[in-house]
Amino acid sequence: MCGIVGYLGTLKAAPVLLSELRCLEYRGYDSAGVAVIEDGQLAVLKAVGKLSNLETLLSDVQPRATVGIGHTRWATHGVPNDENAHPHLDCTSTLAIVHNGIIENYVELREELMEAGHQFRSETDTEVVAHLIEDELKEDPDDLLTGIRRALHRLKGAYALGIVSQRHPDKIFAVNHHYSLAVGIGVNETFLASDSVAVCQYTNQVLRLEQSEIAEITTAGARLFSFAGVEVKRNPVELENKQFVLDKQGHKHFLLKEIHEQPLVLRRTIGKYLLHPGKKINFAGSSAHGNYGVHLSDAELARIDRIKIVACGTAYHAGLVGKYIIEELCGIPVDVETASEARTRRLLVDNRTLAVAVSQSGETADTLAAIGEAKNRGAIILGITNRPDSHLSLVCPNLLVTECGLEVSVAATKTFTAQVACFYLLALYLAERKNLLPEDRIFALKAELLRTPALIERILANQDDIREKSIQYSDAPGMMFIGRGIHYPVALEGALKLKELSYIHASGYAAGELKHGPIAVLDERVPVVALTIPGTVYEKTLSNAQEAKARRARMITVAVEGDELVRKTFETVFTIPPVSEFFSPLISVVPLQLMSAFIADHLGKDVDQPRNLAKSVTVE
Ligand code: AGP
């Protein structure tokens, strides 16, 4: 996801912009740039690659410039290079723009503008907006707000924009249309960012742009306008003062730090809603961004007769685990779909459907579109996110927030287990509120859920052994992950982790599917990872593993301590503490996370920012 920042105040702008961009670096990017105004002159500097390349250019730029915008780009239209990096300029090079999102009708607009004589410098969709504003300013060059508004009416797509003009050196304009933008309000200085983590190093007073709003930003603060030009009054909110700390806490990678944070994250997330097995689950809550929590009425709860989960990537895998959990405890049919697919079809939901969107960032375009469609069709809406200040939090009247802290590494780990924990909590909440289970069963389930963080700690204490066992598979041409029942989504998640971290192709399959085709790829080069946890599918999974072993595959398993049977089948055993099949996904995923992290590190990959990936995919 691209990052947008801005600064207006008394400090030298370039270092502030760079510092804000560093806070967004974790989201993945391939080029960066800034535009600053000094003595009425606009200067644009940009560089492909890491921020350090841009920093080199900025060292002595425009020392008196105290206003500017900046951007980290994750390429969508046009290859990563200096020309395609943002900011982009109009023909007169007096107006600069940075952009997050996609302008869907940019081709026709570009042609129209080129016919009108505009000269383009890049291959991007973004540059069209700069020339469009220039075109709309012809009537009144000084009324930039009107020029912007007119240009917006000609755009199609979802976007966030930052704009500066040397005709207005004391202002920044920002536009939000189905994205996220926050204005940080300081004392005689103002900040802009597409993610509030970039401003909370300077101020905790934040004014969020909601959908289809324009902000006119000065050192005194920001005025908000609708696209129709009507002023909108809204007060800033106070962010909890969580300083965004770029600190690996002694770990080699943020990924390892975040894998190790999981016990703490689960204690915080579970404990936020469930204090004791004898207590009811309390989903009420509030945050700086207004009330979040689950506020399902008795009537809504009585009406719910099916659940639809929409999500992407790892969040989708958490949703698949959620299906097993909710169907097992509540007997309510659950349908899980990747959001990108759910939005392409006729979504069969209604006011008896609880539609659940799962997204750690709360900014994933496909997930936002899918849950928006479900809302339009009358479904009861609930979100699970790690970011109460995200776009998702604005569209979900019921919101469960995971207490992960910022997840910096692009590969999701702690947010996965926290999302799964929220599904256990949601299932128990529904079972309680709809009287679906006896009290003693609910008590026992809550007690076991509360014990899971300690089980993860026992695995993490054993990570050196896991590392030694893992790196021997770094030369694998590919890898297969198999599981049955509630273990199947964990197999999918294990395969995704290996792919996105080590770039080794990996597939996750329902173990019973192996003999229906996938087994053809197996031979002595290919490792197969099987989840063999005691429970209803243990024996069948073992026999599926035997089928793979018979093809001379290199057999790896995640099994519980003391299980000697598996040692007859598997050359490598990652052990986990004894845990029920039902709660095992929270535990069995951890060795798979560590295995992929160690293989990727052993191969010298960019573990925290894998190639081609962004932390939040805000484009469709
Ligand atoms: C997972 O490791 C990936 N980073 C990716 O699949 C991610 O889970 C997906 O893009 C969804 O992101 P979200 O949770 O922010 O919506």
Tab-separated table of N, CA, C and O in Angstrom, residues 232-301:
chain	number	residue	atom	x	y	z
A	232	VAL	N	-17.613	20.678	6.551
A	232	VAL	CA	-17.982	19.624	7.518
A	232	VAL	C	-17.279	19.930	8.834
A	232	VAL	O	-16.075	20.177	8.852
A	233	LYS	N	-18.012	19.968	9.916
A	233	LYS	CA	-17.392	20.245	11.221
A	233	LYS	C	-17.151	18.912	11.941
A	233	LYS	O	-18.064	18.098	12.082
A	234	ARG	N	-15.925	18.679	12.346
A	234	ARG	CA	-15.621	17.475	13.121
A	234	ARG	C	-14.422	17.778	13.995
A	234	ARG	O	-13.460	18.400	13.553
A	235	ASN	N	-14.454	17.348	15.243
A	235	ASN	CA	-13.331	17.605	16.151
A	235	ASN	C	-12.279	16.505	16.042
A	235	ASN	O	-12.636	15.344	15.775
A	236	PRO	N	-11.038	16.861	16.311
A	236	PRO	CA	-10.000	15.821	16.341
A	236	PRO	C	-10.265	14.853	17.500
A	236	PRO	O	-10.970	15.192	18.456
A	237	VAL	N	-9.759	13.639	17.384
A	237	VAL	CA	-9.836	12.700	18.515
A	237	VAL	C	-8.438	12.523	19.079
A	237	VAL	O	-7.444	12.779	18.399
A	238	GLU	N	-8.378	12.095	20.303
A	238	GLU	CA	-7.077	11.906	20.947
A	238	GLU	C	-6.673	10.446	20.804
A	238	GLU	O	-7.372	9.553	21.251
A	239	LEU	N	-5.557	10.221	20.111
A	239	LEU	CA	-5.059	8.850	19.965
A	239	LEU	C	-4.469	8.389	21.286
A	239	LEU	O	-3.859	9.168	21.994
A	240	GLU	N	-4.647	7.099	21.604
A	240	GLU	CA	-3.917	6.574	22.755
A	240	GLU	C	-2.447	6.762	22.432
A	240	GLU	O	-2.008	6.401	21.355
A	241	ASN	N	-1.697	7.251	23.391
A	241	ASN	CA	-0.359	7.690	23.067
A	241	ASN	C	0.618	6.524	22.892
A	241	ASN	O	1.534	6.319	23.648
A	242	LYS	N	0.293	5.654	21.897
A	242	LYS	CA	1.183	4.504	21.669
A	242	LYS	C	2.260	4.956	20.692
A	242	LYS	O	2.036	5.016	19.509
A	243	GLN	N	3.391	5.270	21.256
A	243	GLN	CA	4.461	5.709	20.382
A	243	GLN	C	4.765	4.573	19.411
A	243	GLN	O	4.905	3.437	19.803
A	244	PHE	N	4.828	4.870	18.140
A	244	PHE	CA	5.107	3.842	17.144
A	244	PHE	C	6.605	3.571	17.190
A	244	PHE	O	7.417	4.406	16.828
A	245	VAL	N	6.960	2.383	17.706
A	245	VAL	CA	8.377	2.132	17.956
A	245	VAL	C	8.914	1.149	16.923
A	245	VAL	O	8.409	0.037	16.797
A	246	LEU	N	9.880	1.592	16.158
A	246	LEU	CA	10.524	0.719	15.179
A	246	LEU	C	11.624	-0.039	15.902
A	246	LEU	O	12.794	0.241	15.765
A	247	ASP	N	11.217	-0.999	16.728
A	247	ASP	CA	12.206	-1.653	17.583
A	247	ASP	C	12.025	-3.169	17.510
A	247	ASP	O	10.959	-3.692	17.771
A	248	LYS	N	13.097	-3.870	17.123
A	248	LYS	CA	13.002	-5.332	17.000
A	248	LYS	C	13.209	-6.043	18.328
A	248	LYS	O	13.201	-7.272	18.392
A	249	GLN	N	13.471	-5.281	19.357
A	249	GLN	CA	13.633	-5.854	20.710
A	249	GLN	C	14.603	-7.040	20.716
A	249	GLN	O	14.322	-8.103	21.262
A	250	GLY	N	15.699	-6.859	20.007
A	250	GLY	CA	16.762	-7.873	20.040
A	250	GLY	C	16.601	-8.997	19.038
A	250	GLY	O	17.501	-9.819	18.853
A	251	HIS	N	15.452	-9.030	18.380
A	251	HIS	CA	15.282	-10.084	17.355
A	251	HIS	C	15.920	-9.635	16.034
A	251	HIS	O	16.034	-8.440	15.763
A	252	LYS	N	16.288	-10.603	15.217
A	252	LYS	CA	16.935	-10.258	13.945
A	252	LYS	C	15.948	-9.595	12.981
A	252	LYS	O	16.322	-8.771	12.149
A	253	HIS	N	14.691	-10.001	13.078
A	253	HIS	CA	13.680	-9.455	12.165
A	253	HIS	C	12.428	-9.074	12.952
A	253	HIS	O	12.136	-9.685	14.001
A	254	PHE	N	11.654	-8.132	12.430
A	254	PHE	CA	10.353	-7.833	13.051
A	254	PHE	C	9.485	-9.093	13.055
A	254	PHE	O	8.725	-9.334	13.987
A	255	LEU	N	9.642	-9.909	12.022
A	255	LEU	CA	8.831	-11.132	11.917
A	255	LEU	C	9.030	-12.010	13.159
A	255	LEU	O	8.054	-12.467	13.775
A	256	LEU	N	10.285	-12.215	13.534
A	256	LEU	CA	10.550	-13.073	14.707
A	256	LEU	C	10.043	-12.406	15.979
A	256	LEU	O	9.467	-13.052	16.854
A	257	LYS	N	10.228	-11.093	16.053
A	257	LYS	CA	9.705	-10.368	17.222
A	257	LYS	C	8.198	-10.583	17.337
A	257	LYS	O	7.669	-10.889	18.409
A	258	GLU	N	7.514	-10.482	16.209
A	258	GLU	CA	6.042	-10.574	16.223
A	258	GLU	C	5.559	-11.998	16.465
A	258	GLU	O	4.545	-12.218	17.119
A	259	ILE	N	6.316	-12.989	16.002
A	259	ILE	CA	5.987	-14.385	16.331
A	259	ILE	C	6.115	-14.576	17.838
A	259	ILE	O	5.266	-15.205	18.484
A	260	HIS	N	7.149	-13.990	18.411
A	260	HIS	CA	7.362	-14.115	19.853
A	260	HIS	C	6.389	-13.285	20.677
A	260	HIS	O	6.199	-13.533	21.859
A	261	GLU	N	5.767	-12.299	20.066
A	261	GLU	CA	4.784	-11.472	20.791
A	261	GLU	C	3.447	-12.189	20.963
A	261	GLU	O	2.589	-11.737	21.700
A	262	GLN	N	3.265	-13.301	20.269
A	262	GLN	CA	1.942	-13.930	20.237
A	262	GLN	C	1.363	-14.278	21.616
A	262	GLN	O	0.184	-14.052	21.881
A	263	PRO	N	2.147	-14.825	22.539
A	263	PRO	CA	1.545	-15.078	23.866
A	263	PRO	C	0.997	-13.798	24.509
A	263	PRO	O	-0.136	-13.784	25.000
A	264	LEU	N	1.764	-12.723	24.422
A	264	LEU	CA	1.324	-11.444	25.005
A	264	LEU	C	0.094	-10.933	24.264
A	264	LEU	O	-0.895	-10.514	24.856
A	265	VAL	N	0.151	-10.999	22.943
A	265	VAL	CA	-0.963	-10.507	22.125
A	265	VAL	C	-2.233	-11.293	22.427
A	265	VAL	O	-3.326	-10.726	22.574
A	266	LEU	N	-2.111	-12.608	22.593
A	266	LEU	CA	-3.311	-13.415	22.885
A	266	LEU	C	-3.830	-13.093	24.289
A	266	LEU	O	-5.040	-12.984	24.502
A	267	ARG	N	-2.924	-12.920	25.229
A	267	ARG	CA	-3.393	-12.580	26.584
A	267	ARG	C	-4.149	-11.245	26.559
A	267	ARG	O	-5.201	-11.091	27.164
A	268	ARG	N	-3.613	-10.293	25.789
A	268	ARG	CA	-4.265	-8.971	25.737
A	268	ARG	C	-5.589	-9.046	24.979
A	268	ARG	O	-6.613	-8.505	25.403
A	269	THR	N	-5.585	-9.785	23.875
A	269	THR	CA	-6.798	-9.828	23.047
A	269	THR	C	-7.901	-10.621	23.748
A	269	THR	O	-9.040	-10.188	23.837
A	270	ILE	N	-7.543	-11.787	24.264
A	270	ILE	CA	-8.557	-12.606	24.959
A	270	ILE	C	-8.991	-11.901	26.243
A	270	ILE	O	-10.179	-11.751	26.527
A	271	GLY	N	-8.003	-11.412	26.989
A	271	GLY	CA	-8.294	-10.779	28.272
A	271	GLY	C	-9.110	-9.520	28.153
A	271	GLY	O	-9.847	-9.145	29.063
A	272	LYS	N	-9.046	-8.875	26.987
A	272	LYS	CA	-9.833	-7.639	26.761
A	272	LYS	C	-11.327	-7.955	26.816
A	272	LYS	O	-12.145	-7.144	27.235
A	273	TYR	N	-11.682	-9.148	26.397
A	273	TYR	CA	-13.113	-9.494	26.309
A	273	TYR	C	-13.521	-10.585	27.299
A	273	TYR	O	-14.693	-10.838	27.541
A	274	LEU	N	-12.527	-11.319	27.840
A	274	LEU	CA	-12.859	-12.446	28.723
A	274	LEU	C	-11.888	-12.443	29.892
A	274	LEU	O	-10.714	-12.747	29.734
A	275	LEU	N	-12.388	-12.065	31.064
A	275	LEU	CA	-11.489	-11.931	32.214
A	275	LEU	C	-11.308	-13.257	32.951
A	275	LEU	O	-10.258	-13.527	33.514
A	276	HIS	N	-12.392	-14.057	32.943
A	276	HIS	CA	-12.356	-15.277	33.773
A	276	HIS	C	-13.356	-16.271	33.184
A	276	HIS	O	-14.398	-15.851	32.670
A	277	PRO	N	-13.101	-17.573	33.268
A	277	PRO	CA	-14.020	-18.553	32.681
A	277	PRO	C	-15.446	-18.446	33.213
A	277	PRO	O	-16.394	-18.774	32.535
A	278	GLY	N	-15.558	-17.904	34.435
A	278	GLY	CA	-16.892	-17.796	35.028
A	278	GLY	C	-17.615	-16.529	34.616
A	278	GLY	O	-18.781	-16.314	34.940
A	279	LYS	N	-16.912	-15.662	33.851
A	279	LYS	CA	-17.526	-14.391	33.451
A	279	LYS	C	-18.089	-14.502	32.039
A	279	LYS	O	-17.558	-15.249	31.207
A	280	LYS	N	-19.130	-13.729	31.801
A	280	LYS	CA	-19.643	-13.671	30.432
A	280	LYS	C	-18.669	-12.876	29.566
A	280	LYS	O	-17.920	-12.031	30.057
A	281	ILE	N	-18.680	-13.152	28.281
A	281	ILE	CA	-17.822	-12.412	27.361
A	281	ILE	C	-18.390	-11.015	27.179
A	281	ILE	O	-19.564	-10.845	26.875
A	282	ASN	N	-17.530	-10.027	27.405
A	282	ASN	CA	-17.975	-8.643	27.322
A	282	ASN	C	-17.349	-7.973	26.115
A	282	ASN	O	-16.181	-7.650	26.100
A	283	PHE	N	-18.182	-7.791	25.087
A	283	PHE	CA	-17.685	-7.214	23.836
A	283	PHE	C	-17.849	-5.703	23.777
A	283	PHE	O	-17.540	-5.092	22.762
A	284	ALA	N	-18.375	-5.102	24.808
A	284	ALA	CA	-18.514	-3.629	24.774
A	284	ALA	C	-17.117	-3.038	24.792
A	284	ALA	O	-16.174	-3.655	25.263
A	285	GLY	N	-16.994	-1.859	24.287
A	285	GLY	CA	-15.660	-1.260	24.318
A	285	GLY	C	-15.707	0.098	23.665
A	285	GLY	O	-16.675	0.437	23.004
A	286	SER	N	-14.674	0.881	23.845
A	286	SER	CA	-14.637	2.170	23.131
A	286	SER	C	-13.186	2.491	22.837
A	286	SER	O	-12.276	1.906	23.415
A	287	SER	N	-13.003	3.349	21.896
A	287	SER	CA	-11.622	3.720	21.586
A	287	SER	C	-11.613	5.189	21.197
A	287	SER	O	-12.654	5.810	21.079
A	288	ALA	N	-10.445	5.669	20.934
A	288	ALA	CA	-10.321	7.083	20.554
A	288	ALA	C	-11.123	7.356	19.290
A	288	ALA	O	-11.507	8.466	18.999
A	289	HIS	N	-11.414	6.294	18.570
A	289	HIS	CA	-12.113	6.512	17.290
A	289	HIS	C	-13.592	6.194	17.428
A	289	HIS	O	-14.200	5.663	16.527
A	290	GLY	N	-14.138	6.494	18.580
A	290	GLY	CA	-15.558	6.226	18.763
A	290	GLY	C	-15.747	4.804	19.257
A	290	GLY	O	-14.828	4.007	19.322
A	291	ASN	N	-17.006	4.502	19.561
A	291	ASN	CA	-17.255	3.208	20.182
A	291	ASN	C	-16.983	2.058	19.232
A	291	ASN	O	-17.504	2.040	18.139
A	292	TYR	N	-16.139	1.116	19.629
A	292	TYR	CA	-16.169	-0.145	18.894
A	292	TYR	C	-16.612	-1.194	19.902
A	292	TYR	O	-16.887	-0.896	21.047
A	293	GLY	N	-16.710	-2.407	19.510
A	293	GLY	CA	-17.288	-3.440	20.352
A	293	GLY	C	-18.429	-4.074	19.562
A	293	GLY	O	-18.717	-3.670	18.442
A	294	VAL	N	-19.066	-5.049	20.154
A	294	VAL	CA	-20.164	-5.749	19.472
A	294	VAL	C	-21.461	-5.362	20.166
A	294	VAL	O	-21.588	-5.505	21.387
A	295	HIS	N	-22.376	-4.809	19.404
A	295	HIS	CA	-23.618	-4.286	20.005
A	295	HIS	C	-24.818	-4.977	19.361
A	295	HIS	O	-25.778	-4.309	18.972
A	296	LEU	N	-24.732	-6.294	19.205
A	296	LEU	CA	-25.844	-7.010	18.552
A	296	LEU	C	-27.049	-7.019	19.492
A	296	LEU	O	-26.941	-7.404	20.658
A	297	SER	N	-28.173	-6.602	18.954
A	297	SER	CA	-29.396	-6.586	19.784
A	297	SER	C	-29.927	-8.009	19.916
A	297	SER	O	-29.559	-8.912	19.144
A	298	ASP	N	-30.831	-8.220	20.880
A	298	ASP	CA	-31.453	-9.547	21.035
A	298	ASP	C	-32.180	-9.940	19.752
A	298	ASP	O	-32.140	-11.093	19.315
A	299	ALA	N	-32.808	-8.936	19.129
A	299	ALA	CA	-33.548	-9.229	17.888
A	299	ALA	C	-32.589	-9.678	16.781
A	299	ALA	O	-32.837	-10.666	16.080
A	300	GLU	N	-31.454	-8.954	16.651
A	300	GLU	CA	-30.460	-9.362	15.641
A	300	GLU	C	-29.927	-10.754	15.940
A	300	GLU	O	-29.829	-11.609	15.054
A	301	LEU	N	-29.625	-10.998	17.191
A	301	LEU	CA	-29.082	-12.320	17.562
A	301	LEU	C	-30.091	-13.424	17.269
A	301	LEU	O	-29.743	-14.480	16.751
